[in-house]
PDB file of C-alpha atoms in Angstrom:
ATOM      1  CA  MET A 284      -0.195   0.027  -0.031  1.00 64.00           C
ATOM      2  CA  GLU A 285       1.301   3.092  -0.784  1.00 83.00           C
ATOM      3  CA  LYS A 286       2.538   5.802   2.106  1.00 88.00           C
ATOM      4  CA  ILE A 287       0.141   9.280   2.055  1.00 94.00           C
ATOM      5  CA  VAL A 288       3.292  11.858   3.282  1.00 95.00           C
ATOM      6  CA  ILE A 289       2.158  14.956   4.550  1.00 96.00           C
ATOM      7  CA  GLY A 290       4.797  18.082   5.342  1.00 96.00           C
ATOM      8  CA  ILE A 291       3.326  20.688   7.261  1.00 96.00           C
ATOM      9  CA  ASP A 292       5.054  24.349   7.567  1.00 94.00           C
ATOM     10  CA  VAL A 293       3.791  25.517  10.720  1.00 94.00           C
ATOM     11  CA  SER A 294       3.367  29.367  11.249  1.00 92.00           C
ATOM     12  CA  LYS A 295       1.606  31.482  14.092  1.00 92.00           C
ATOM     13  CA  LEU A 296      -1.736  31.717  11.887  1.00 94.00           C
ATOM     14  CA  THR A 297      -1.505  29.323   9.257  1.00 95.00           C
ATOM     15  CA  LEU A 298      -0.304  25.700   8.498  1.00 96.00           C
ATOM     16  CA  ASP A 299       1.165  24.980   4.558  1.00 96.00           C
ATOM     17  CA  ILE A 300       0.387  21.707   3.903  1.00 97.00           C
ATOM     18  CA  CYS A 301       1.827  19.398   0.719  1.00 97.00           C
ATOM     19  CA  ILE A 302       0.249  16.155   1.006  1.00 97.00           C
ATOM     20  CA  GLN A 303       1.995  13.140  -1.325  1.00 95.00           C
ATOM     21  CA  GLU A 304      -0.012  10.473  -2.387  1.00 92.00           C
ATOM     22  CA  ASN A 305       0.885   7.846  -5.501  1.00 89.00           C
ATOM     23  CA  GLY A 306       3.718  10.486  -6.656  1.00 87.00           C
ATOM     24  CA  VAL A 307       1.374  13.619  -7.004  1.00 93.00           C
ATOM     25  CA  ASN A 308       1.746  16.779  -4.928  1.00 94.00           C
ATOM     26  CA  ARG A 309      -1.650  18.611  -3.657  1.00 96.00           C
ATOM     27  CA  PHE A 310      -1.323  22.041  -1.688  1.00 97.00           C
ATOM     28  CA  ASP A 311      -3.394  23.248   1.176  1.00 96.00           C
ATOM     29  CA  THR A 312      -3.047  26.164   3.417  1.00 97.00           C
ATOM     30  CA  ILE A 313      -5.524  26.166   6.515  1.00 96.00           C
ATOM     31  CA  ALA A 314      -5.544  28.204   9.688  1.00 96.00           C
ATOM     32  CA  ASN A 315      -3.456  27.433  12.710  1.00 94.00           C
ATOM     33  CA  THR A 316      -6.652  26.739  14.873  1.00 94.00           C
ATOM     34  CA  GLU A 317      -8.323  23.397  16.673  1.00 92.00           C
ATOM     35  CA  LYS A 318     -11.320  23.118  14.654  1.00 95.00           C
ATOM     36  CA  ALA A 319      -9.596  23.849  10.781  1.00 96.00           C
ATOM     37  CA  ILE A 320      -7.063  20.969  11.941  1.00 95.00           C
ATOM     38  CA  LYS A 321      -9.620  18.732  12.766  1.00 94.00           C
ATOM     39  CA  SER A 322     -11.405  19.320   9.736  1.00 95.00           C
ATOM     40  CA  PHE A 323      -8.927  18.755   7.633  1.00 95.00           C
ATOM     41  CA  LEU A 324      -7.476  15.351   9.301  1.00 94.00           C
ATOM     42  CA  LYS A 325     -10.723  14.248   8.848  1.00 93.00           C
ATOM     43  CA  GLN A 326     -10.078  13.253   5.691  1.00 92.00           C
ATOM     44  CA  PHE A 327      -7.368  10.727   6.625  1.00 90.00           C
ATOM     45  CA  VAL A 328      -8.619   9.305   9.904  1.00 84.00           C
ATOM     46  CA  LYS A 329      -9.675   5.768   7.924  1.00 84.00           C
ATOM     47  CA  ARG A 330      -6.868   5.622   6.302  1.00 84.00           C
ATOM     48  CA  GLN A 331      -3.150   3.927   6.841  1.00 84.00           C
ATOM     49  CA  ASN A 332       0.510   4.127   6.112  1.00 88.00           C
ATOM     50  CA  ILE A 333       0.430   8.042   6.768  1.00 92.00           C
ATOM     51  CA  LEU A 334       3.486   9.911   7.529  1.00 93.00           C
ATOM     52  CA  ILE A 335       3.017  13.668   9.058  1.00 94.00           C
ATOM     53  CA  GLY A 336       6.162  15.758   9.194  1.00 94.00           C
ATOM     54  CA  MET A 337       6.479  19.095  10.554  1.00 92.00           C
ATOM     55  CA  GLU A 338       9.822  21.363  11.259  1.00 88.00           C
ATOM     56  CA  ASN A 339       9.774  22.154  15.274  1.00 85.00           C
ATOM     57  CA  THR A 340       8.774  25.858  15.227  1.00 83.00           C
ATOM     58  CA  GLY A 341       8.217  25.857  19.561  1.00 79.00           C
ATOM     59  CA  ARG A 342       5.220  27.175  20.363  1.00 82.00           C
ATOM     60  CA  PHE A 343       3.562  27.515  17.204  1.00 86.00           C
ATOM     61  CA  ASN A 344       3.098  23.806  16.955  1.00 86.00           C
ATOM     62  CA  ILE A 345       1.023  23.258  20.317  1.00 84.00           C
ATOM     63  CA  LEU A 346      -2.154  22.978  18.909  1.00 87.00           C
ATOM     64  CA  LEU A 347      -1.128  21.063  15.908  1.00 90.00           C
ATOM     65  CA  TYR A 348       0.459  18.726  18.556  1.00 85.00           C
ATOM     66  CA  ASN A 349      -2.988  18.337  20.781  1.00 83.00           C
ATOM     67  CA  VAL A 350      -4.944  17.288  17.723  1.00 89.00           C
ATOM     68  CA  LEU A 351      -2.306  14.864  16.153  1.00 86.00           C
ATOM     69  CA  ILE A 352      -2.514  13.228  19.936  1.00 82.00           C
ATOM     70  CA  GLN A 353      -5.882  12.303  19.722  1.00 85.00           C
ATOM     71  CA  HIS A 354      -5.209  10.326  16.508  1.00 84.00           C
ATOM     72  CA  SER A 355      -2.315   7.383  15.598  1.00 80.00           C
ATOM     73  CA  PHE A 356      -0.648   8.988  12.416  1.00 85.00           C
ATOM     74  CA  ALA A 357       3.291   8.173  12.500  1.00 87.00           C
ATOM     75  CA  VAL A 358       4.291  12.090  13.212  1.00 91.00           C
ATOM     76  CA  TYR A 359       8.112  13.187  12.915  1.00 92.00           C
ATOM     77  CA  VAL A 360       9.225  16.567  14.198  1.00 91.00           C
ATOM     78  CA  ILE A 361      12.353  17.514  12.212  1.00 90.00           C
ATOM     79  CA  ASN A 362      14.765  20.010  13.231  1.00 85.00           C
ATOM     80  CA  PRO A 363      14.969  22.313  11.072  1.00 82.00           C
ATOM     81  CA  LEU A 364      18.770  22.576  10.660  1.00 81.00           C
ATOM     82  CA  HIS A 365      18.659  18.681  10.070  1.00 76.00           C
ATOM     83  CA  LEU A 366      16.264  19.957   6.908  1.00 80.00           C
ATOM     84  CA  LYS A 367      18.313  22.599   5.738  1.00 78.00           C
ATOM     85  CA  LYS A 368      21.774  20.368   5.897  1.00 73.00           C
ATOM     86  CA  SER A 369      19.979  17.771   3.813  1.00 72.00           C
ATOM     87  CA  MET A 370      18.528  19.840   0.978  1.00 68.00           C
ATOM     88  CA  GLY A 371      22.221  21.725   0.795  1.00 65.00           C
ATOM     89  CA  LEU A 372      21.898  24.879  -1.444  1.00 58.00           C
ATOM     90  CA  VAL A 373      18.732  25.618  -2.611  1.00 63.00           C
ATOM     91  CA  ARG A 374      16.780  28.622  -4.657  1.00 63.00           C
ATOM     92  CA  GLY A 375      13.578  29.909  -3.989  1.00 61.00           C
ATOM     93  CA  LYS A 376      12.083  29.486   0.005  1.00 70.00           C
ATOM     94  CA  ASN A 377       8.280  30.201   0.701  1.00 80.00           C
ATOM     95  CA  ASP A 378       5.816  28.557   2.778  1.00 80.00           C
ATOM     96  CA  LYS A 379       4.501  26.119   0.248  1.00 86.00           C
ATOM     97  CA  ILE A 380       8.153  25.037  -1.435  1.00 88.00           C
ATOM     98  CA  ASP A 381       8.838  24.263   2.732  1.00 90.00           C
ATOM     99  CA  SER A 382       5.860  22.209   2.797  1.00 92.00           C
ATOM    100  CA  GLU A 383       6.996  19.804  -0.211  1.00 92.00           C
ATOM    101  CA  ARG A 384      10.924  20.399   0.997  1.00 92.00           C
ATOM    102  CA  ILE A 385       9.204  18.685   4.509  1.00 93.00           C
ATOM    103  CA  ALA A 386       7.316  15.886   2.721  1.00 94.00           C
ATOM    104  CA  VAL A 387      10.574  14.847   0.367  1.00 92.00           C
ATOM    105  CA  PHE A 388      12.782  14.794   3.138  1.00 92.00           C
ATOM    106  CA  LEU A 389      10.130  12.529   5.465  1.00 93.00           C
ATOM    107  CA  LEU A 390       9.800  10.353   2.877  1.00 90.00           C
ATOM    108  CA  LYS A 391      13.741   9.876   1.817  1.00 89.00           C
ATOM    109  CA  ASN A 392      14.497   9.660   5.921  1.00 89.00           C
ATOM    110  CA  TYR A 393      11.198   8.513   8.112  1.00 86.00           C
ATOM    111  CA  MET A 394      12.926   5.318   8.696  1.00 84.00           C
ATOM    112  CA  ASP A 395      15.803   6.920  10.102  1.00 85.00           C
ATOM    113  CA  LEU A 396      14.186   9.636  12.382  1.00 84.00           C
ATOM    114  CA  GLN A 397      12.525   8.989  15.723  1.00 83.00           C
ATOM    115  CA  GLN A 398       8.442   9.142  15.757  1.00 82.00           C
ATOM    116  CA  TRP A 399       7.226  11.888  17.931  1.00 79.00           C
ATOM    117  CA  LYS A 400       5.708  10.989  21.288  1.00 77.00           C
ATOM    118  CA  PRO A 401       3.447  13.571  23.323  1.00 68.00           C
ATOM    119  CA  ASN A 402       4.811  14.854  26.305  1.00 66.00           C
ATOM    120  CA  SER A 403       4.024  13.770  29.491  1.00 64.00           C
ATOM    121  CA  LYS A 404       0.914  16.105  31.488  1.00 62.00           C
ATOM    122  CA  VAL A 405       4.467  17.058  34.125  1.00 58.00           C
ATOM    123  CA  ILE A 406       6.714  17.962  31.572  1.00 56.00           C
ATOM    124  CA  GLU A 407       4.187  20.216  30.008  1.00 55.00           C
ATOM    125  CA  LYS A 408       3.300  22.023  33.237  1.00 60.00           C
ATOM    126  CA  ILE A 409       6.955  22.694  33.683  1.00 60.00           C
ATOM    127  CA  LYS A 410       7.113  24.048  29.981  1.00 58.00           C
ATOM    128  CA  LEU A 411       4.597  26.719  30.866  1.00 57.00           C
TER     129      LEU A 411
END
């Protein structure tokens, strides 16, 4: 079964998303709100072989993390420096391109990456 790879570029107000399925890229932009994230993920809930990758952007990822905890997707949080080094020198940079680069990186490297696991509630309280 073919994997569906979702690369997400996270910013304060929006999530730019690249969905790679059967060799075809589809792009979407949604609000970085719990409601929008849940609505977007509904299309993938009953599917298998879903890989979701995003850069670690600190607090802007929190809403996305909170929604992803409720599902059993394979989620990978990628160090931005690692991603940048793997791509080498590239021309052009915008959120759409970044989401595609995250998806490409994830598809090539997911076997070598550690899957994201939510922090315990105690750790989350300490962070706040």
